Coordinates of C-alpha atoms and ligand atoms in Angstrom, one line a residue:
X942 CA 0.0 0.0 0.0
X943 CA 1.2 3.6 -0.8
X944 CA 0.3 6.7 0.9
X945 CA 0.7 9.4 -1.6
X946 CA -1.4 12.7 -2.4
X947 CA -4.2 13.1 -4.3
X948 CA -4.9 14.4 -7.4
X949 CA -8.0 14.8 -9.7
X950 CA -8.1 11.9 -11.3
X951 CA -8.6 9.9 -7.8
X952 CA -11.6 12.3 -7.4
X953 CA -14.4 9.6 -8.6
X954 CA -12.6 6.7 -6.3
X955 CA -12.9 9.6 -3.5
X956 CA -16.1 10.5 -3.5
X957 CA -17.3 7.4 -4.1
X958 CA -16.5 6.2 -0.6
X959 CA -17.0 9.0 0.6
X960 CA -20.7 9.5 -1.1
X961 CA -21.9 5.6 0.4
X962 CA -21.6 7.6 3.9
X963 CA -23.4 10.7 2.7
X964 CA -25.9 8.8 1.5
X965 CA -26.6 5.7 4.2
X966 CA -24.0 6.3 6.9
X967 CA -23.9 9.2 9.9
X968 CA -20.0 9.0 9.9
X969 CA -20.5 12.5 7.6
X970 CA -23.2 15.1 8.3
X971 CA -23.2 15.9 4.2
X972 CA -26.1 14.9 3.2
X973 CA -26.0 15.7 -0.7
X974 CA -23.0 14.1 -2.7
X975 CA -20.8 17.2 -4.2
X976 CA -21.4 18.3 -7.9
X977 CA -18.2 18.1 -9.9
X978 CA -17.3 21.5 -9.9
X979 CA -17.3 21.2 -5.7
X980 CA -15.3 18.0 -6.2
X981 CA -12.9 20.2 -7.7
X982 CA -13.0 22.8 -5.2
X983 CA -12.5 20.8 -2.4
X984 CA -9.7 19.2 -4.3
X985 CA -8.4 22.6 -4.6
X986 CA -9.1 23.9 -1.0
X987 CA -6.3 20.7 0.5
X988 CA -3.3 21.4 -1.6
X989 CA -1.1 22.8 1.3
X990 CA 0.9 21.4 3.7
X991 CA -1.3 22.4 6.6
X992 CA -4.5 21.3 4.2
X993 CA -3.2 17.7 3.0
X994 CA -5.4 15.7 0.6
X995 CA -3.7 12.2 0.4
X996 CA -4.9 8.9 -0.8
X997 CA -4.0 4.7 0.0
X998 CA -3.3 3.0 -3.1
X999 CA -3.0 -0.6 -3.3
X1000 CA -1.6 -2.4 -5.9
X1001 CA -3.0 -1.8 -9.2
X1002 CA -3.7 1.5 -8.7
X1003 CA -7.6 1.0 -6.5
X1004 CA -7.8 3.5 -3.7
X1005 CA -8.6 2.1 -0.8
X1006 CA -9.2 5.1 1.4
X1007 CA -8.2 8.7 1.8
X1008 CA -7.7 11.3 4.4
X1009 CA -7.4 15.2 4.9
X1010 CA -6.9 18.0 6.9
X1011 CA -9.0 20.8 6.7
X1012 CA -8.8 24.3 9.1
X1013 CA -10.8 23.9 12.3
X1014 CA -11.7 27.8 11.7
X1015 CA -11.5 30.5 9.2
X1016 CA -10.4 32.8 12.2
X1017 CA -7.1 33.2 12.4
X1018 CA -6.6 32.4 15.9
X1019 CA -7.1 29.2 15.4
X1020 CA -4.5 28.5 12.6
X1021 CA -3.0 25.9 14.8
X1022 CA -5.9 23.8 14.8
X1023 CA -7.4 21.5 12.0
X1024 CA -9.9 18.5 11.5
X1025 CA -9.2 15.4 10.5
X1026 CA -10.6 12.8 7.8
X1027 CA -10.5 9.5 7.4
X1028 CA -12.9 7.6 5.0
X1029 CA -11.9 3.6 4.0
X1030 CA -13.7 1.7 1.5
X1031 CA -16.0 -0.6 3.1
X1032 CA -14.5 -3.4 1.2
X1033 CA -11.5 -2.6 2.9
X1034 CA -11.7 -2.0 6.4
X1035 CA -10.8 -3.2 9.3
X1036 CA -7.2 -4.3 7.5
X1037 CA -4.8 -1.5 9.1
X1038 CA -5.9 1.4 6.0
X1039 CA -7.3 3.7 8.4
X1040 CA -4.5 3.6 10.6
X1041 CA -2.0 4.1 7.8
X1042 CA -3.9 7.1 6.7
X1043 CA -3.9 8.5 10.4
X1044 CA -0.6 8.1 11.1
X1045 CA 0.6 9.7 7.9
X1046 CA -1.7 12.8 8.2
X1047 CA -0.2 13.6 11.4
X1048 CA 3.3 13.3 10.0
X1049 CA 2.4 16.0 7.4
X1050 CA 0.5 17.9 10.2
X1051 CA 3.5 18.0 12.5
X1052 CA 5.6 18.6 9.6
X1053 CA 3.4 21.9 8.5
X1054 CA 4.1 23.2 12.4
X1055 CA -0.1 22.5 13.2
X1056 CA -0.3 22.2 17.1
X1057 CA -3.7 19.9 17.5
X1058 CA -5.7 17.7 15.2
X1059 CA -9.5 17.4 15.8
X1060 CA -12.1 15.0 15.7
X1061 CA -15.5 14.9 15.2
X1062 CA -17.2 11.3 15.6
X1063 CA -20.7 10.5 15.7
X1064 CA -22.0 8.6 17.9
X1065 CA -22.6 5.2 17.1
X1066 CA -19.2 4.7 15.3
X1067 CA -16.9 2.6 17.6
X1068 CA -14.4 1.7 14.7
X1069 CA -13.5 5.8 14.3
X1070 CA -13.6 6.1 18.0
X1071 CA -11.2 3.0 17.7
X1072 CA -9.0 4.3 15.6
X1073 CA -8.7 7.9 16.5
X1074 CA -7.6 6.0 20.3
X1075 CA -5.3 4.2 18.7
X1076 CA -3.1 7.0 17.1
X1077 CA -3.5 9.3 20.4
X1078 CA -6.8 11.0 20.3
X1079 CA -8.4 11.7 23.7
X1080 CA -12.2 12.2 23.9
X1081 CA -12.7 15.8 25.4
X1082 CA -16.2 16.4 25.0
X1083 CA -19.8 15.2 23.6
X1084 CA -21.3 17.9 21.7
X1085 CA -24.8 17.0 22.5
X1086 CA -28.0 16.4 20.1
X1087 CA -26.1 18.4 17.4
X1088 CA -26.9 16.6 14.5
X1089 CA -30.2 15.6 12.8
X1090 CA -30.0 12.5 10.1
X1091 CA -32.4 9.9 8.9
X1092 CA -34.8 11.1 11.2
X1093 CA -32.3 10.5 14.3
X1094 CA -30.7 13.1 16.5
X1095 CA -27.1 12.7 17.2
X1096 CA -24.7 13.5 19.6
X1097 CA -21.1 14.2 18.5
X1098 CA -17.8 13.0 20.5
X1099 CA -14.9 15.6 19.8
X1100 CA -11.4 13.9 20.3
X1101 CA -8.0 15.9 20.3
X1102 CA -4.5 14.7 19.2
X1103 CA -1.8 17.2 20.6
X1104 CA 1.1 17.4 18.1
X1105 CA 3.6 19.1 20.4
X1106 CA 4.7 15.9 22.7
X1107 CA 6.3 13.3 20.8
X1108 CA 4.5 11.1 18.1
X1109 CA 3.5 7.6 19.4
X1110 CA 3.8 4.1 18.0
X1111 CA 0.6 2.6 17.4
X1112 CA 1.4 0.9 20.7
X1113 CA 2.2 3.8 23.1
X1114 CA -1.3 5.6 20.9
X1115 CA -3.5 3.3 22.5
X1116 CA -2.0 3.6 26.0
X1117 CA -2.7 7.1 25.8
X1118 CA -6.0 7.1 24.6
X1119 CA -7.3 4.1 26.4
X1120 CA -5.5 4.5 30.0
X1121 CA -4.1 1.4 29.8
Ligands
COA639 C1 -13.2 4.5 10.8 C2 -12.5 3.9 9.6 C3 -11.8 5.0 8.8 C4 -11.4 3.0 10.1 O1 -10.6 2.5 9.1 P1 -10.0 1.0 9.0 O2 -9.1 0.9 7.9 O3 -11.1 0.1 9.1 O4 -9.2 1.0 10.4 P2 -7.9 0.1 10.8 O5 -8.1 -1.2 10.2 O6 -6.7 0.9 10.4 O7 -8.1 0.1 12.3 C5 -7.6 1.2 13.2 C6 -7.9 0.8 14.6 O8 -9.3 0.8 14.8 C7 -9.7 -0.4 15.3 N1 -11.0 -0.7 14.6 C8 -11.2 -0.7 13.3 N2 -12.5 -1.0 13.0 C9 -13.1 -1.3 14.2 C10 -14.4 -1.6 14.6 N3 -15.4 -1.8 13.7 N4 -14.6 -1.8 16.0 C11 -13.7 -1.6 16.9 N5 -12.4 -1.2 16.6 C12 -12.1 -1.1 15.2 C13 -8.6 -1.4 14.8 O9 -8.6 -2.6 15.6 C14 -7.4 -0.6 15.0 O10 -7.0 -0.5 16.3 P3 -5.5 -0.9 16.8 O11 -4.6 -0.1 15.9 O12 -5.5 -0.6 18.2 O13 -5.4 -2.4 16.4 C15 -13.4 3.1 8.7 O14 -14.1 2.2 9.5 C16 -14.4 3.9 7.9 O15 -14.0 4.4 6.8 N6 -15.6 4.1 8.4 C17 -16.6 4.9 7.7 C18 -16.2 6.4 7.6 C19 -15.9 6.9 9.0 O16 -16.5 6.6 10.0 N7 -14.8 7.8 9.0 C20 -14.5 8.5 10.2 C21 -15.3 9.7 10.4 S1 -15.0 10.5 12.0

């Protein structure tokens, strides 16, 4: 598997995992897929080191997942802050692609001098909770009964990853984010 960035032509393999939760998951709170020309913009919008668009590609060529930073805030105070993505192809989860993902976009983060990655994880969704634990993420907060979809109100779980103590192994990730 390669990590690498992404470029247009991985937008259809994108959004096309990333449009099966818009459409019949709660992992995302889109609820319309993009039109091209958004595809496009959002390609657009994580071009820089601190906005990193990147893509796993197994081989012959599918993409199995893909992840991205985007800014927490337009306001500039919060420039050391960002969000965090992570979308795997259901055909190809649960096989370490998530984690690969992770760990790389907190290289590039650290690398680009961010301070704190954030996470926003529905309820309901043990395997992000599971993997945002894994690579360091503490849960900090339940943003309560924020979120309507399919007729169901949701609570939100908002995890932090501090970049500014050193990066863990996998290992020493989950003893930090699981107290053991
Ligand atoms: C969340 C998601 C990205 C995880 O990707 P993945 O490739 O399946 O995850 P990995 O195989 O790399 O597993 C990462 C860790 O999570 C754990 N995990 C994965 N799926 C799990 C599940 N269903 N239940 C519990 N733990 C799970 C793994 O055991 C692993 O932990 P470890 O490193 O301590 O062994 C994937 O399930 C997904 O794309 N879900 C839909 C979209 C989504 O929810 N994105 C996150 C939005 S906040």
């Amino acid at each position: 598997m390669r990590i690498r960035e992404a470029n247009a032509a991985d937008l259809d393999a994108i959004f096309a995992i990333y449009d099966r939760e818009v459409l019949t998951g709660t992992a995302t709170f889109d609820t319309e897929p993009k039109s091209p020309a958004e595809r496009a913009q959002w390609l657009a919008s994580h071009g820089s080191p601190r906005t990193p668009a990147i893509v796993a590609e197994l081989p012959g060529g599918v993409v199995a997942g893909w992840a991205s930073l985007s800014p927490w805030s337009n306001r500039c105070a919060y420039a050391r802050a960002a969000e965090n993505s992570v979308y795997v192809h259901a055909d190809h989860r649960g096989r370490g692609v998530g984690g690969v993902l992770l760990d790389d976009l907190l290289a590039r983060a650290r690398r680009a001098g961010l301070g704190v990655i954030l996470a926003r994880v529905v309820e309901g969704n043990p395997a992000s909770v599971a993997l945002h634990e894994s690579r360091g993420f503490q849960t900090i907060g339940i943003m309560r009964r924020v979120g309507e979809k399919f007729g169901r109100i949701l609570d939100v779980r908002l995890m932090d990853r501090h970049l500014d103590s050193p990066m863990p192994g996998p290992a020493a990730g989950r003893r930090a984010g699981r107290g053991e």
